[in-house]
PDB file of C-alpha atoms in Angstrom:
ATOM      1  CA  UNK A  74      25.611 220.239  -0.507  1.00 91.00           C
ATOM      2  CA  UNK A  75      26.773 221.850  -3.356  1.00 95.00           C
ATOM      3  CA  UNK A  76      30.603 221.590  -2.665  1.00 94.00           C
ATOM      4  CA  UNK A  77      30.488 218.405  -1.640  1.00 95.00           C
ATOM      5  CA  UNK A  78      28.344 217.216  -4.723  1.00 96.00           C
ATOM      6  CA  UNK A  79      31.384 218.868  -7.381  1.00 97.00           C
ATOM      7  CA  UNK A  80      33.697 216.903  -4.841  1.00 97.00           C
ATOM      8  CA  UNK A  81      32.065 213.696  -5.378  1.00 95.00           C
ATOM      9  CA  UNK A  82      31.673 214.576  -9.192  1.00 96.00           C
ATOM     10  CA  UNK A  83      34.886 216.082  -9.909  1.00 97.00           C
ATOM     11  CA  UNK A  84      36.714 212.828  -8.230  1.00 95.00           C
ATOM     12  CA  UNK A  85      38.082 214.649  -5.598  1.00 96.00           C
ATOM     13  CA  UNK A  86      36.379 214.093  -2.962  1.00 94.00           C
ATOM     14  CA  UNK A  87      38.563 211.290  -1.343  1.00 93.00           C
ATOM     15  CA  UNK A  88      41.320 213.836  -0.899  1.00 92.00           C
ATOM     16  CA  UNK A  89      39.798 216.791   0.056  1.00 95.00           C
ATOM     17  CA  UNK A  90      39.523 217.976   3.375  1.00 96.00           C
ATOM     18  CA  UNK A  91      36.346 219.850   4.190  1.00 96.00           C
ATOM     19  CA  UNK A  92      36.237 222.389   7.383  1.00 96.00           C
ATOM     20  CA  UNK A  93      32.956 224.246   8.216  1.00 95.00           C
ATOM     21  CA  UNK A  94      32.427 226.269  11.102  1.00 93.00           C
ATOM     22  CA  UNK A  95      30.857 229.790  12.121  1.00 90.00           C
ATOM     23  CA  UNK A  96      31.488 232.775  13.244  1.00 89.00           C
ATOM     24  CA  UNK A  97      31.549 233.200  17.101  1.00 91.00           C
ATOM     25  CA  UNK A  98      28.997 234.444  19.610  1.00 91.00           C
ATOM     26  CA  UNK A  99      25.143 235.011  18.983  1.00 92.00           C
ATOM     27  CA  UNK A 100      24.162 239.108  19.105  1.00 88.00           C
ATOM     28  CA  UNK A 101      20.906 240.080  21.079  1.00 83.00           C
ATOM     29  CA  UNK A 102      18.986 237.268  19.541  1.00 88.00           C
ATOM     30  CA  UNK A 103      20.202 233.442  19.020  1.00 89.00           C
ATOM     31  CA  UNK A 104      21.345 230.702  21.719  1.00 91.00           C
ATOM     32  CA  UNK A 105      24.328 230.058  22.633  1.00 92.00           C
ATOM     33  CA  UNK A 106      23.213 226.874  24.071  1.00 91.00           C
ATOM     34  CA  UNK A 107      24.421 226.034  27.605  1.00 93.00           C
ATOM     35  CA  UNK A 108      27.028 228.265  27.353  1.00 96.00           C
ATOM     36  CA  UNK A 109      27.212 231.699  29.253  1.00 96.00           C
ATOM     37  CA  UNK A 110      27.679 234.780  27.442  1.00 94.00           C
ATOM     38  CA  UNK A 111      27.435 236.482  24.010  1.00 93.00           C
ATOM     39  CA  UNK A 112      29.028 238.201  20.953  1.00 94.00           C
ATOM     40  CA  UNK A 113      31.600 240.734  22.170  1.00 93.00           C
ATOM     41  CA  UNK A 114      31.967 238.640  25.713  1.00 96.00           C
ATOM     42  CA  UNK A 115      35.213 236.185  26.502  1.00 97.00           C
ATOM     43  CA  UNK A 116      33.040 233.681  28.337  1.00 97.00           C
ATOM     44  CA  UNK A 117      32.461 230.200  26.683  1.00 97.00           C
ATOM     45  CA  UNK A 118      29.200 232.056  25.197  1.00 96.00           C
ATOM     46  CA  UNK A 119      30.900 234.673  23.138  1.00 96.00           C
ATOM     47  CA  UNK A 120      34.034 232.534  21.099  1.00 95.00           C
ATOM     48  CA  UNK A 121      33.048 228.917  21.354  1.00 94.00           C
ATOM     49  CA  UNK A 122      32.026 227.704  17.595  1.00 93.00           C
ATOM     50  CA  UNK A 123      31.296 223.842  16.531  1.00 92.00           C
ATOM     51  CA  UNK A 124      33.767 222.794  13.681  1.00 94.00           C
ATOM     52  CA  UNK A 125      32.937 219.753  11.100  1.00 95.00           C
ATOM     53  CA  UNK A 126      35.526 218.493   9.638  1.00 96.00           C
ATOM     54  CA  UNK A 127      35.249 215.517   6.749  1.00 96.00           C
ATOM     55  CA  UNK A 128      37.957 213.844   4.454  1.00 95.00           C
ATOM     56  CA  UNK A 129      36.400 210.127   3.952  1.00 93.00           C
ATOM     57  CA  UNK A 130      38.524 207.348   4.341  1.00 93.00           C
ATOM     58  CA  UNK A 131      40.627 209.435   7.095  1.00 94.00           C
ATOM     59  CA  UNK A 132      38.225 210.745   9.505  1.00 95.00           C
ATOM     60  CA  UNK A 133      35.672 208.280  10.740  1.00 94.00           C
ATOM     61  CA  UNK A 134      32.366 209.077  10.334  1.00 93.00           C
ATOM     62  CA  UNK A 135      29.971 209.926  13.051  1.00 92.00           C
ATOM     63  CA  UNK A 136      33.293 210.723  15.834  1.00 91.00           C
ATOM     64  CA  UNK A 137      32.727 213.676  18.279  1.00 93.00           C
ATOM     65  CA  UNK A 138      35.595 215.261  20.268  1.00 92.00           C
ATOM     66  CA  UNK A 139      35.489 217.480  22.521  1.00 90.00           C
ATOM     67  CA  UNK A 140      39.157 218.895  22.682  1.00 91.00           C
ATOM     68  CA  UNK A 141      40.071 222.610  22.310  1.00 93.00           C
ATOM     69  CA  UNK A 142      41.031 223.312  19.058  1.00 95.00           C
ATOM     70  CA  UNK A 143      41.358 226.927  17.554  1.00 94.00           C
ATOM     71  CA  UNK A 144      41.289 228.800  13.814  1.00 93.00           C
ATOM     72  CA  UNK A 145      44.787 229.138  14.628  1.00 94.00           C
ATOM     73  CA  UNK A 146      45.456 225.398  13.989  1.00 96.00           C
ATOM     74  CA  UNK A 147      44.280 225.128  10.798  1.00 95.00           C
ATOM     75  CA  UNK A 148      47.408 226.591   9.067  1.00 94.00           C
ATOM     76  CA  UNK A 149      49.871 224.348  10.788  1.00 95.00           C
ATOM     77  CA  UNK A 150      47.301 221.335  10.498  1.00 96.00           C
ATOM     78  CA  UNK A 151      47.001 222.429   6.828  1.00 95.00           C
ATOM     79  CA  UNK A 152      51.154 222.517   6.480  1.00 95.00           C
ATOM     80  CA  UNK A 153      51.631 219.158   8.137  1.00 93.00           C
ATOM     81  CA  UNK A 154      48.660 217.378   5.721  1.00 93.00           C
ATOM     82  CA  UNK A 155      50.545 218.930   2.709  1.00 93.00           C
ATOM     83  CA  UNK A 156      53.705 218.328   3.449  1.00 93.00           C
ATOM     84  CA  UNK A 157      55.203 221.460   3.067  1.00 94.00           C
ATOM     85  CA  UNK A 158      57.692 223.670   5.400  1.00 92.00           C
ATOM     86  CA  UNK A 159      56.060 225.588   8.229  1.00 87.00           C
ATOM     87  CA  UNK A 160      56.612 229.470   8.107  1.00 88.00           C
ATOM     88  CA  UNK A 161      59.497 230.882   9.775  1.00 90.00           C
ATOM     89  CA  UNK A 162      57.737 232.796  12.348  1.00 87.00           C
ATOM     90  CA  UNK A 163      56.690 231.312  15.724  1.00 84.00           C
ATOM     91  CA  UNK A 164      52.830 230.091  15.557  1.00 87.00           C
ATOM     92  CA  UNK A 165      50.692 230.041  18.129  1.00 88.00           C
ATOM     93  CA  UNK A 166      48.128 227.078  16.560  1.00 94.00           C
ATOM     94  CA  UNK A 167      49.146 223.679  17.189  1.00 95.00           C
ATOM     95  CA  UNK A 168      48.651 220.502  14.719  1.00 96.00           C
ATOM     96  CA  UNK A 169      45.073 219.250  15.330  1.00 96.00           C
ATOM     97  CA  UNK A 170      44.642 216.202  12.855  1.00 96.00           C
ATOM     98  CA  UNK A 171      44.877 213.880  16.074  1.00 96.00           C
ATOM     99  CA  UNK A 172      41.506 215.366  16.881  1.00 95.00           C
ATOM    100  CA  UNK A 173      40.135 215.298  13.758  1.00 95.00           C
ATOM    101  CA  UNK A 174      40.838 211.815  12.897  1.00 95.00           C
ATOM    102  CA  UNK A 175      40.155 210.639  16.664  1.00 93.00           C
ATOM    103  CA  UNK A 176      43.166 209.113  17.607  1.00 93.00           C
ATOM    104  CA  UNK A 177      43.640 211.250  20.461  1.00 94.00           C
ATOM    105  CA  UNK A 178      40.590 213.843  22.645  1.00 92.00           C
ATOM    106  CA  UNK A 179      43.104 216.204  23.773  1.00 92.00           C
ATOM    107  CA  UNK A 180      46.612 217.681  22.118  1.00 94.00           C
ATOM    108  CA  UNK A 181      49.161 219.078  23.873  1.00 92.00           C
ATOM    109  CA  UNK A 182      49.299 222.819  24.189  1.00 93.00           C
ATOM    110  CA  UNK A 183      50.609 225.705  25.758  1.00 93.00           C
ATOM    111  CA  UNK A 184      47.832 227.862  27.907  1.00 96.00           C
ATOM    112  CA  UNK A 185      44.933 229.395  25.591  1.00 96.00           C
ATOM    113  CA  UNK A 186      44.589 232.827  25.897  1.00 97.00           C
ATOM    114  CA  UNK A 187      41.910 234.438  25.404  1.00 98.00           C
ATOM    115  CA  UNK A 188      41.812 238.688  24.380  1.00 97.00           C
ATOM    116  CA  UNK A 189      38.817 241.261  23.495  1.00 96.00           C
ATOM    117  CA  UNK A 190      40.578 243.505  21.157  1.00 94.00           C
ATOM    118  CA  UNK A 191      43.866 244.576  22.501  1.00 96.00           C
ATOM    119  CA  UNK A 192      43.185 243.288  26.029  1.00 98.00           C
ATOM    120  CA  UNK A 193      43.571 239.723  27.764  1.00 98.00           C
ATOM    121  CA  UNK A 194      40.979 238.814  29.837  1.00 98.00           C
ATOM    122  CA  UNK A 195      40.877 234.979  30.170  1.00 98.00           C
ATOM    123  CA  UNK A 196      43.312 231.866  29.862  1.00 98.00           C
ATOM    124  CA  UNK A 197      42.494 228.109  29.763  1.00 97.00           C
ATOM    125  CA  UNK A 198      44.569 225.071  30.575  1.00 96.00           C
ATOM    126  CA  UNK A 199      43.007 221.319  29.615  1.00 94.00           C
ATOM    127  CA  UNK A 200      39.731 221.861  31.189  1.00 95.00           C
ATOM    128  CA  UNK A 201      40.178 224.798  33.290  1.00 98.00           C
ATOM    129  CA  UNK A 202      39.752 228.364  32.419  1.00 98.00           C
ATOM    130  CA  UNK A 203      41.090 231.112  34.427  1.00 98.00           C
ATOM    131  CA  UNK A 204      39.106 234.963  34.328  1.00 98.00           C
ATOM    132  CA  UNK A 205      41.880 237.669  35.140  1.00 98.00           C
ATOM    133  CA  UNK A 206      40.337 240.805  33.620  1.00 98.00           C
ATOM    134  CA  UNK A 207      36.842 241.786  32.972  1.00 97.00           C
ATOM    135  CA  UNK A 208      35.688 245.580  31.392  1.00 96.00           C
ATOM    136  CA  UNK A 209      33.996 247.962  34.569  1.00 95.00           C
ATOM    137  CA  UNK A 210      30.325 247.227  32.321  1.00 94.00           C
ATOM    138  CA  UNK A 211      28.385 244.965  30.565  1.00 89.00           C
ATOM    139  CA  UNK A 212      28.828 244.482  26.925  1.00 88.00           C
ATOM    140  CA  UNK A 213      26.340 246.625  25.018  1.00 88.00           C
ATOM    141  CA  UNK A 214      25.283 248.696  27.825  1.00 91.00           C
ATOM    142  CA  UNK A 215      26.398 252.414  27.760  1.00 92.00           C
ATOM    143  CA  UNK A 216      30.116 253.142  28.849  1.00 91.00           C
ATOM    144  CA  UNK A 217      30.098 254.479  32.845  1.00 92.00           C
ATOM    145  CA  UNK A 218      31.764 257.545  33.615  1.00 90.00           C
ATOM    146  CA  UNK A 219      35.579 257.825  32.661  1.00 88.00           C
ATOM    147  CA  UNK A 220      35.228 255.010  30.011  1.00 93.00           C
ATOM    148  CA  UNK A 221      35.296 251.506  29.639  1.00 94.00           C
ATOM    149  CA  UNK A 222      38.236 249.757  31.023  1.00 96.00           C
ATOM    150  CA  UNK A 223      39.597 246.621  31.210  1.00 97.00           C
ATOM    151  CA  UNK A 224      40.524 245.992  34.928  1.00 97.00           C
ATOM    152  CA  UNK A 225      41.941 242.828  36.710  1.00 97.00           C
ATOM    153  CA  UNK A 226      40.227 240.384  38.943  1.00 97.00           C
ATOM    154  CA  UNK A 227      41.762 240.599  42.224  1.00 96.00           C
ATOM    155  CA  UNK A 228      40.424 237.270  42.904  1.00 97.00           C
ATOM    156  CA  UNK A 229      41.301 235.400  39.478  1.00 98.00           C
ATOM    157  CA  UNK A 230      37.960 232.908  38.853  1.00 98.00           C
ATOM    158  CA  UNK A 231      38.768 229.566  37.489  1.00 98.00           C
ATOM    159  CA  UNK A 232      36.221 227.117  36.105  1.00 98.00           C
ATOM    160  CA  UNK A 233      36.068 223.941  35.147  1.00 98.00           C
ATOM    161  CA  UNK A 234      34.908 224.152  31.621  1.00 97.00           C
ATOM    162  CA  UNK A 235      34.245 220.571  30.483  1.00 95.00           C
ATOM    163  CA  UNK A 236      31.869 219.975  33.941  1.00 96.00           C
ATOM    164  CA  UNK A 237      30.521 223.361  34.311  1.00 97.00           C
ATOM    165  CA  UNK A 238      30.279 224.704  30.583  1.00 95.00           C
ATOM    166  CA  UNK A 239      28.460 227.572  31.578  1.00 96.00           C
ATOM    167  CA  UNK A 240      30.735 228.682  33.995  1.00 98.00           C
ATOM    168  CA  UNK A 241      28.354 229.123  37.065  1.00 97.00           C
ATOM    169  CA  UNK A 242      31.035 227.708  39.613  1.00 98.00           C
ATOM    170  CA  UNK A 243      34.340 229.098  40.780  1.00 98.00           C
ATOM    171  CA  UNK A 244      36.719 226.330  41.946  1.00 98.00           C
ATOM    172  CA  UNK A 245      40.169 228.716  42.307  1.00 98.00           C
ATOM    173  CA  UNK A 246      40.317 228.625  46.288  1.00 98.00           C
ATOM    174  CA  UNK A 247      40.024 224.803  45.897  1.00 98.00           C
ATOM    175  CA  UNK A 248      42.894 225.002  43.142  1.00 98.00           C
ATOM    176  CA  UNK A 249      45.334 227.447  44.056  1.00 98.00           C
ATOM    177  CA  UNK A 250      48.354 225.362  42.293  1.00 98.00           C
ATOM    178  CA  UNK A 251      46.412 225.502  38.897  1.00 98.00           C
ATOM    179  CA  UNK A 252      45.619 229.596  39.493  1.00 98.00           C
ATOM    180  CA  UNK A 253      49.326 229.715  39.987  1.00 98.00           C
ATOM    181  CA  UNK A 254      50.409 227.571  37.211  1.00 98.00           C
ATOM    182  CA  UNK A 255      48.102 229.408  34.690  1.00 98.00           C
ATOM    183  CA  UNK A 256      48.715 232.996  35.768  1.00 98.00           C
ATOM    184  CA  UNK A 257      52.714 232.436  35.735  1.00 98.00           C
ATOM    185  CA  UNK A 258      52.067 230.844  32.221  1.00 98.00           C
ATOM    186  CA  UNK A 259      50.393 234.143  31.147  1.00 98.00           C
ATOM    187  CA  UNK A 260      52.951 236.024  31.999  1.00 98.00           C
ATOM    188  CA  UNK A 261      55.830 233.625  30.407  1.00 96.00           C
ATOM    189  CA  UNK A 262      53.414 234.381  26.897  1.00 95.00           C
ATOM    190  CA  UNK A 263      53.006 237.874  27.327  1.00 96.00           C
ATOM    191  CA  UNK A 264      56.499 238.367  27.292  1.00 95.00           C
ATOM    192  CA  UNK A 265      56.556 237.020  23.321  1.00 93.00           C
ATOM    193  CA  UNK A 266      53.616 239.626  22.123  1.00 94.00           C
ATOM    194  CA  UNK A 267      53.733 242.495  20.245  1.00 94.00           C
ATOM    195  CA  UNK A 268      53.918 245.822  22.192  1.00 97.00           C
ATOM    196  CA  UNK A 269      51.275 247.406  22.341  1.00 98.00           C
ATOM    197  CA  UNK A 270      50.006 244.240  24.008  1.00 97.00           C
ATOM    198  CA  UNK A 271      52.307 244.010  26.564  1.00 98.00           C
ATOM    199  CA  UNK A 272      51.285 247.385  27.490  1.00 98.00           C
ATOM    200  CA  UNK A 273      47.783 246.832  27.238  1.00 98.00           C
ATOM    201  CA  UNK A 274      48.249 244.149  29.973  1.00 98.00           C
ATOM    202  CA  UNK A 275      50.899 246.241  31.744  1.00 98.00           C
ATOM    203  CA  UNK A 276      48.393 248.788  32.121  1.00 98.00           C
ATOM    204  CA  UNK A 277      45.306 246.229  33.337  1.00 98.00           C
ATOM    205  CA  UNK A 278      47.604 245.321  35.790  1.00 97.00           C
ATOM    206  CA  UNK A 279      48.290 248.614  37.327  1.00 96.00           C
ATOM    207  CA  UNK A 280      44.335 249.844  37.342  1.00 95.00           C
ATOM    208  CA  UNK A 281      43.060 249.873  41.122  1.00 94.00           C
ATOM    209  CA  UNK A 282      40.234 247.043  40.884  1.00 94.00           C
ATOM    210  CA  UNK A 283      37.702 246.830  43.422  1.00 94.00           C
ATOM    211  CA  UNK A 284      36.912 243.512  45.047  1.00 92.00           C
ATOM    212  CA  UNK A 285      33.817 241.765  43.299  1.00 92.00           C
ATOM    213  CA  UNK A 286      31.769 239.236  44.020  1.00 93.00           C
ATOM    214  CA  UNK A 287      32.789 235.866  41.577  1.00 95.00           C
ATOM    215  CA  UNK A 288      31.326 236.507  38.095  1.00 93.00           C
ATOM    216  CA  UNK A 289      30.336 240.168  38.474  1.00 93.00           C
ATOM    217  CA  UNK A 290      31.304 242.917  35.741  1.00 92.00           C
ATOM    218  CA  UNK A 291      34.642 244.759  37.748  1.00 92.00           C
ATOM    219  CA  UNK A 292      34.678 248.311  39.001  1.00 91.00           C
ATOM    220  CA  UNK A 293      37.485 250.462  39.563  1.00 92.00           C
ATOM    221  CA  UNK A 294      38.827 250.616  43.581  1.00 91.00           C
ATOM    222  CA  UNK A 295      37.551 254.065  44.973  1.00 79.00           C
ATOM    223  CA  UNK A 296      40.681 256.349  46.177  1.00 62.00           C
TER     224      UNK A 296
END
């Protein structure tokens, strides 16, 4: 209230945009609503945040959208609002004002991927969210024997994340072009990342995963 009252009184208010949003994932206590997972966790549950955004006059009041949308489009939303020259490095973040002001509930962009740390574990497309890697334990519950490690799904698990928020419901074997399509988009990505994730995912890859039932934490294959 504060801000927004030395907007109003400072006359700026009609040209400033205001962005508020949180960080992501409740710890041991708080709700994550519908959503499954927590803090520290790549399903919906542990990086899904609400963002308001206001700038009167531009973005009708009272609008919901659902689209995805990232911290990584602010800066090139920012860039295109101001006018000013993108950097010269590729960016990941795509131009959301067309969500903002409502003209459109989706923009298009390449496949979202999702990481813990060094380590992908997730993608999504539009509405659909594909699990490829998931660590051999739960999140806060004591490393097994040998370590944590992030190991691939042999089954890949894709979910419809607009229907099924909490992602309760695999769909791949009824979607095996979309599985496809997303996992050869990873890989097309990967390709553009740093090193030491490409290796991280390199190494995921090549980790002898065990068969587990849809949803379960993953265990290494016994040899």
């Amino acid at each position: 209230g504060e801000v927004l009252s030395a907007l109003k009184r400072t006359g700026a208010e009609r040209n400033t945009l205001v962005l508020f949003s949180s960080d992501n994932g409740p710890w041991f206590q708080g709700s994550a609503g519908k959503l499954r997972g927590r803090k520290g966790m790549t399903w919906e549950g542990g990086v899904r945040v609400p963002l308001l955004a206001r700038l009167p006059g531009q973005i009708p009041a009272g609008t919901l959208c659902h689209g995805l949308a990232s911290t990584i489009d602010l800066m090139p939303t920012l860039v295109n609002l101001c006018g000013a020259a993108p950097p010269p490095n590729p960016l990941d973040g795509v131009n959301i004002w067309p969500l903002l002001t409502g003209s459109l509930q989706e923009v298009e962009r390449e496949v979202f991927l999702y990481f813990d740390g060094l380590h992908l574990q997730c993608a999504r497309l539009g509405r659909y969210k594909l699990h490829v890697a998931r660590y051999n334990n739960v999140t806060y519950s004591p490393a097994p024997p040998g370590g944590r490690l992030n190991l691939r799904l042999n089954r890949p698990e894709l979910y419809d994340v607009v229907t099924d928020v909490d992602e309760s419901y695999d769909i791949a074997a009824e979607h095996p072009a979309i599985v496809e399509d997303i996992l050869a988009r990873i890989e097309r990505l990967i390709s553009t990342f740093p090193p030491e994730i490409r290796k991280a995912w390199a190494e995921t890859k090549a980790r002898p995963a065990a068969d587990t039932p849809a949803g379960q934490v993953t265990r290494p294959a016994r040899t």
